[in-house]
Every structure is written in C-alpha cells, then in structure tokens.
C-alpha cells in the first residue's frame, strides 16, 4: 500500500492564511527510472514530435533478449525530479520546492527486481519487417518516412527496462498521509493543505508491479535503403519527464541533423 509523505520545508514558503499546494509527481524521474504513472508495458513504442513535445502511441515491439536481476527485499530510488508544482507561487519558491524534493525524497521498493532487454534495435527492425511483410505500410502509419528525413524532429520512445516491486513507498521527509493530502498546522498562520497527485493506490496494488521504467529516445535514419536506429543522447531526464507528463511544449530549437545514408 502506498504511503505519501510531505515536505516539511514547504511550510516556510506559504504566505499568511490557508493555502492548498498541489504537487503532481506523475512520470517523475529517479536515479532508477521514471515513475510509471501511465502503467506502460515493456516494448511499448511511441512517436515523439520534438517541435511541440507531443507523444502518440504507435504499438508494441516484441522484445526477445531479456535479463532479470535478483530480487531485493528493499531498494531505494532517489533524486525525484520532474514534479509539477501547481500553486500560484513565485519562480524562486517553486525552484526551492523542486530542489528540496530532488534532494530529500525517495521511493522505497519492496521485493524489487530489474527486468530489461538488450538488442532492442534488432527487435524493432524485426517488428517493422514482419508488419510490412503482412502488408502494413509503416513508413506511413509509423511516420518512418518523415522521421528519416534530414533535420526531422520526429523521435521514438521505447520502454526497454522496468523495476517491478510488490510495494512502493514514496517519501518526502517524515510527515505522512495515507490519502494524498495533509493538513499541517503553521504556527501563527493556521493550516497548510498539501495535495499530492500522480499516484493511484488502486492501480498500483498487486504483485510485481512495474513501478519504474526506462525509455530509449530513438532517432531513425536510412542505411542502404533500410531503416536504422540510434539513441538520441541530447535528451536529459528533465526533458523526458516534461514530455511524459504533457508539460513540454517544445523539446529543442534545432533537431540534430542526420544525413541519410543510402
């Protein structure tokens, strides 16, 4: 069962009176992957348009070369970043909140293990060949013909790794709430209400839940007339968190130019 914790320091950021500070942790990044708020599966493939940050689900890729790590009674993921502070507060206060969360928050995973795949680009190529042999035009429906053009801003997201756990505890220091909301007294100022969203206790219950996931950000190009792929290393964790949570409006001003090799 999930337990949600609050940041003690946030009390100092509130003006006189009672306020509600909404904090959305959907798709936040950690040192062990992204919070899987969308309950996405391994092999899920998405199209990313870097001109506006929008993603579209395309389908799934059958991944073949799995590795599975040992089960740990307890693991901890730290460095939670990419949260959204919904209150109308100044930029400096928002930055302090985000920095405090990154510094002092954690996700404790119980009975956790890593499940990941290698040779994913080979699997992606096989999936394309199989579907096209069945009569699908993936150059059109998966936008591959546009993605391989020089200067294209289209990229692909592929989930290739996850950490599964039987229980996840998301913490911010020591104040606790089992329902995602806290009513905290402030000396001389009344109460501060903190609302934490982005987690659903009902959806996340179960055994071996995929709590954290990792993505490849993939750039497509042509190599001797065939589709080929490589990882686009320009994307950092903050970029991807914003994209996944729908907060990104533009990823990059100038997509990296890649010459088409025929």
Short mmCIF file of C-alpha atoms in Angstrom, two decimals:
data_model
loop_
_atom_site.label_atom_id
_atom_site.label_comp_id
_atom_site.label_asym_id
_atom_site.label_seq_id
_atom_site.Cartn_x
_atom_site.Cartn_y
_atom_site.Cartn_z
CA UNK A 1 0.00 0.00 0.00
CA UNK A 2 1.29 3.42 -0.91
CA UNK A 3 2.11 5.96 1.75
CA UNK A 4 2.60 9.55 0.70
CA UNK A 5 4.90 11.88 2.58
CA UNK A 6 5.13 15.71 2.61
CA UNK A 7 7.95 18.23 2.62
CA UNK A 8 8.41 19.95 5.98
CA UNK A 9 10.30 22.84 4.44
CA UNK A 10 7.31 23.89 2.31
CA UNK A 11 5.77 25.49 5.39
CA UNK A 12 8.20 28.37 5.13
CA UNK A 13 7.07 29.19 1.59
CA UNK A 14 3.44 29.91 2.38
CA UNK A 15 2.06 33.39 2.91
CA UNK A 16 -0.38 34.21 5.72
CA UNK A 17 -3.62 32.20 5.67
CA UNK A 18 -4.52 28.73 4.49
CA UNK A 19 -3.44 27.61 1.04
CA UNK A 20 -3.50 24.44 -0.96
CA UNK A 21 -0.23 23.48 -2.66
CA UNK A 22 -0.82 20.83 -5.34
CA UNK A 23 2.21 18.72 -6.25
CA UNK A 24 1.97 16.30 -9.18
CA UNK A 25 4.63 13.59 -9.27
CA UNK A 26 3.34 11.88 -12.44
CA UNK A 27 6.21 10.46 -14.56
CA UNK A 28 8.85 11.97 -12.28
CA UNK A 29 12.39 10.73 -12.88
CA UNK A 30 14.60 8.99 -10.34
CA UNK A 31 18.08 7.53 -10.35
CA UNK A 32 16.50 4.16 -11.23
CA UNK A 33 13.98 5.19 -13.89
CA UNK A 34 10.75 7.10 -14.43
CA UNK A 35 7.68 6.68 -12.27
CA UNK A 36 5.37 4.55 -14.39
CA UNK A 37 2.27 6.69 -13.84
CA UNK A 38 0.74 5.54 -17.13
CA UNK A 39 1.21 1.85 -16.25
CA UNK A 40 3.02 1.30 -19.53
CA UNK A 41 4.43 -2.07 -20.55
CA UNK A 42 7.83 -3.18 -21.74
CA UNK A 43 8.10 -2.89 -25.51
CA UNK A 44 5.58 -0.05 -25.80
CA UNK A 45 6.54 2.25 -28.70
CA UNK A 46 5.63 5.94 -29.02
CA UNK A 47 6.19 8.70 -31.55
CA UNK A 48 7.62 11.94 -30.17
CA UNK A 49 7.33 15.22 -32.07
CA UNK A 50 10.09 17.42 -30.67
CA UNK A 51 8.52 20.55 -32.20
CA UNK A 52 5.70 20.53 -29.64
CA UNK A 53 6.63 17.75 -27.17
CA UNK A 54 3.59 15.63 -28.03
CA UNK A 55 3.75 11.84 -27.96
CA UNK A 56 1.46 9.34 -29.71
CA UNK A 57 1.24 5.62 -29.01
CA UNK A 58 2.09 3.51 -32.05
CA UNK A 59 2.02 -0.06 -30.81
CA UNK A 60 4.34 -2.53 -29.16
CA UNK A 61 7.56 -4.29 -30.09
CA UNK A 62 8.13 -7.93 -29.21
CA UNK A 63 11.34 -7.84 -27.20
CA UNK A 64 13.37 -11.02 -27.18
CA UNK A 65 16.58 -10.82 -25.15
CA UNK A 66 15.51 -10.44 -21.53
CA UNK A 67 17.68 -10.15 -18.46
CA UNK A 68 16.23 -10.33 -14.98
CA UNK A 69 18.06 -9.32 -11.84
CA UNK A 70 17.90 -10.80 -8.38
CA UNK A 71 15.04 -9.89 -6.06
CA UNK A 72 15.99 -7.41 -3.35
CA UNK A 73 13.96 -7.24 -0.18
CA UNK A 74 14.32 -3.46 -0.33
CA UNK A 75 15.65 -0.95 -2.86
CA UNK A 76 15.54 2.84 -2.75
CA UNK A 77 15.27 5.19 -5.72
CA UNK A 78 16.35 8.77 -5.06
CA UNK A 79 16.67 12.09 -6.86
CA UNK A 80 12.99 12.56 -7.73
CA UNK A 81 12.81 15.25 -10.43
CA UNK A 82 10.29 16.49 -12.96
CA UNK A 83 7.46 17.18 -10.48
CA UNK A 84 4.88 19.86 -11.26
CA UNK A 85 4.02 22.45 -8.60
CA UNK A 86 0.53 23.66 -9.43
CA UNK A 87 0.20 26.54 -6.95
CA UNK A 88 0.48 30.18 -7.99
CA UNK A 89 3.82 30.87 -6.35
CA UNK A 90 6.88 32.76 -7.50
CA UNK A 91 9.63 31.14 -9.53
CA UNK A 92 12.11 31.19 -6.67
CA UNK A 93 9.76 29.33 -4.32
CA UNK A 94 8.95 26.78 -7.00
CA UNK A 95 12.66 26.16 -7.60
CA UNK A 96 13.18 25.63 -3.86
CA UNK A 97 10.36 23.09 -3.77
CA UNK A 98 11.76 21.19 -6.74
CA UNK A 99 15.27 21.23 -5.31
CA UNK A 100 14.07 20.02 -1.92
CA UNK A 101 12.14 17.15 -3.47
CA UNK A 102 15.15 16.14 -5.54
CA UNK A 103 17.42 16.27 -2.51
CA UNK A 104 15.27 14.70 0.21
CA UNK A 105 12.66 12.48 -1.44
CA UNK A 106 12.83 8.76 -2.13
CA UNK A 107 10.87 5.77 -3.40
CA UNK A 108 11.30 2.63 -1.35
CA UNK A 109 10.65 -0.58 -3.29
CA UNK A 110 9.83 -3.84 -1.52
CA UNK A 111 10.69 -7.21 -3.14
CA UNK A 112 12.02 -5.41 -6.19
CA UNK A 113 13.88 -6.69 -9.23
CA UNK A 114 15.07 -5.29 -12.54
CA UNK A 115 13.74 -6.64 -15.85
CA UNK A 116 15.35 -5.29 -19.00
CA UNK A 117 16.06 -6.10 -22.63
CA UNK A 118 19.08 -5.72 -24.89
CA UNK A 119 19.26 -5.88 -28.70
CA UNK A 120 16.13 -3.74 -28.78
CA UNK A 121 17.01 -2.10 -32.11
CA UNK A 122 17.22 -5.53 -33.74
CA UNK A 123 13.81 -6.32 -32.28
CA UNK A 124 12.43 -3.03 -33.63
CA UNK A 125 13.76 -3.80 -37.12
CA UNK A 126 12.26 -7.30 -37.00
CA UNK A 127 8.90 -5.87 -35.95
CA UNK A 128 8.95 -3.45 -38.88
CA UNK A 129 9.91 -6.19 -41.35
CA UNK A 130 7.22 -8.54 -40.01
CA UNK A 131 4.45 -5.97 -40.20
CA UNK A 132 5.41 -4.78 -43.64
CA UNK A 133 5.53 -8.39 -44.85
CA UNK A 134 1.93 -8.62 -43.60
CA UNK A 135 1.01 -5.66 -45.79
CA UNK A 136 1.30 -2.72 -43.40
CA UNK A 137 2.91 0.50 -44.62
CA UNK A 138 4.83 1.54 -41.52
CA UNK A 139 6.65 4.22 -43.46
CA UNK A 140 3.26 5.94 -43.43
CA UNK A 141 1.49 4.72 -40.27
CA UNK A 142 4.57 4.94 -38.03
CA UNK A 143 5.80 8.14 -39.76
CA UNK A 144 9.12 6.48 -40.55
CA UNK A 145 9.44 8.18 -43.94
CA UNK A 146 9.17 11.57 -42.23
CA UNK A 147 11.43 10.55 -39.33
CA UNK A 148 14.37 9.65 -41.59
CA UNK A 149 14.36 12.98 -43.41
CA UNK A 150 17.37 15.20 -42.72
CA UNK A 151 16.58 17.57 -39.86
CA UNK A 152 13.42 15.73 -38.85
CA UNK A 153 12.20 16.44 -35.32
CA UNK A 154 10.43 13.08 -35.00
CA UNK A 155 11.79 10.60 -32.48
CA UNK A 156 10.60 7.31 -30.99
CA UNK A 157 10.28 6.28 -27.36
CA UNK A 158 10.68 2.60 -26.50
CA UNK A 159 10.31 1.15 -23.00
CA UNK A 160 13.13 -1.34 -22.60
CA UNK A 161 13.55 -1.73 -18.83
CA UNK A 162 11.49 -1.75 -15.65
CA UNK A 163 11.85 -2.28 -11.92
CA UNK A 164 9.00 -4.35 -10.56
CA UNK A 165 8.03 -4.41 -6.89
CA UNK A 166 5.30 -5.67 -4.59
CA UNK A 167 5.12 -2.40 -2.69
CA UNK A 168 6.29 1.17 -3.23
CA UNK A 169 6.56 3.87 -0.59
CA UNK A 170 7.00 7.43 -1.83
CA UNK A 171 8.51 9.70 0.78
CA UNK A 172 9.28 13.34 1.43
CA UNK A 173 10.93 13.65 4.82
CA UNK A 174 8.68 12.45 7.67
CA UNK A 175 5.14 13.87 7.54
CA UNK A 176 2.80 11.12 6.41
CA UNK A 177 -0.64 10.86 4.81
CA UNK A 178 -2.37 7.73 3.56
CA UNK A 179 -4.76 9.64 1.30
CA UNK A 180 -2.53 12.03 -0.64
CA UNK A 181 -3.46 15.12 1.39
CA UNK A 182 -2.06 16.73 4.51
CA UNK A 183 -3.45 19.39 6.82
CA UNK A 184 -0.39 20.83 8.51
CA UNK A 185 -0.55 23.49 11.27
CA UNK A 186 1.63 26.56 10.81
CA UNK A 187 2.46 28.45 13.97
CA UNK A 188 0.58 31.73 13.97
CA UNK A 189 -0.77 31.23 10.42
CA UNK A 190 -3.37 28.48 10.52
CA UNK A 191 -3.10 25.35 8.36
CA UNK A 192 -1.43 24.48 5.08
CA UNK A 193 -3.10 21.89 2.89
CA UNK A 194 -0.75 19.91 0.61
CA UNK A 195 -2.25 17.76 -2.15
CA UNK A 196 -0.02 15.14 -3.82
CA UNK A 197 -1.27 13.63 -7.07
CA UNK A 198 0.14 11.35 -9.73
CA UNK A 199 -0.25 8.06 -7.88
CA UNK A 200 -3.29 5.83 -7.75
CA UNK A 201 -3.32 3.33 -4.92
CA UNK A 202 -5.95 1.21 -6.65
CA UNK A 203 -3.99 0.93 -9.90
CA UNK A 204 -0.65 0.26 -8.24
CA UNK A 205 -1.65 -2.61 -5.98
CA UNK A 206 -0.53 -6.10 -6.92
CA UNK A 207 2.47 -8.35 -7.26
CA UNK A 208 5.48 -7.41 -9.40
CA UNK A 209 4.02 -4.03 -10.34
CA UNK A 210 6.16 -2.13 -12.93
CA UNK A 211 6.84 0.86 -10.69
CA UNK A 212 9.76 2.42 -12.59
CA UNK A 213 10.55 2.27 -16.31
CA UNK A 214 13.34 3.40 -18.62
CA UNK A 215 13.00 4.66 -22.20
CA UNK A 216 15.21 4.73 -25.25
CA UNK A 217 14.84 8.01 -27.16
CA UNK A 218 15.43 6.82 -30.72
CA UNK A 219 16.45 8.62 -33.89
CA UNK A 220 15.70 6.91 -37.22
CA UNK A 221 17.72 7.16 -40.43
CA UNK A 222 18.24 5.26 -43.66
CA UNK A 223 21.19 2.93 -44.13
CA UNK A 224 21.46 1.34 -47.60
CA UNK A 225 17.75 1.85 -48.08
CA UNK A 226 16.74 0.23 -44.80
CA UNK A 227 15.53 1.85 -41.59
CA UNK A 228 18.20 2.04 -38.91
CA UNK A 229 18.14 3.48 -35.41
CA UNK A 230 20.33 5.01 -32.75
CA UNK A 231 19.84 6.60 -29.33
CA UNK A 232 19.45 10.38 -29.33
CA UNK A 233 21.68 11.40 -26.43
CA UNK A 234 20.58 15.03 -26.34
CA UNK A 235 17.62 14.23 -24.12
CA UNK A 236 18.08 14.52 -20.38
CA UNK A 237 15.80 13.30 -17.61
CA UNK A 238 14.03 16.64 -17.19
CA UNK A 239 13.18 16.76 -20.91
CA UNK A 240 11.59 13.34 -20.82
CA UNK A 241 9.67 13.90 -17.58
CA UNK A 242 8.09 17.01 -19.08
CA UNK A 243 7.17 15.12 -22.24
CA UNK A 244 5.64 12.18 -20.41
CA UNK A 245 3.58 14.41 -18.13
CA UNK A 246 2.36 16.53 -21.05
CA UNK A 247 4.09 19.66 -19.78
CA UNK A 248 6.58 20.07 -22.64
CA UNK A 249 5.69 22.47 -25.44
CA UNK A 250 8.98 22.22 -27.31
CA UNK A 251 11.94 19.94 -26.79
CA UNK A 252 14.64 21.54 -28.88
CA UNK A 253 15.04 24.55 -31.15
CA UNK A 254 17.16 22.73 -33.68
CA UNK A 255 16.81 18.94 -34.09
CA UNK A 256 20.15 17.36 -34.74
CA UNK A 257 20.78 16.97 -38.44
CA UNK A 258 21.49 13.43 -39.54
CA UNK A 259 22.47 12.72 -43.12
CA UNK A 260 20.56 9.90 -44.78
CA UNK A 261 22.90 7.11 -45.73
CA UNK A 262 21.62 5.16 -48.69
#
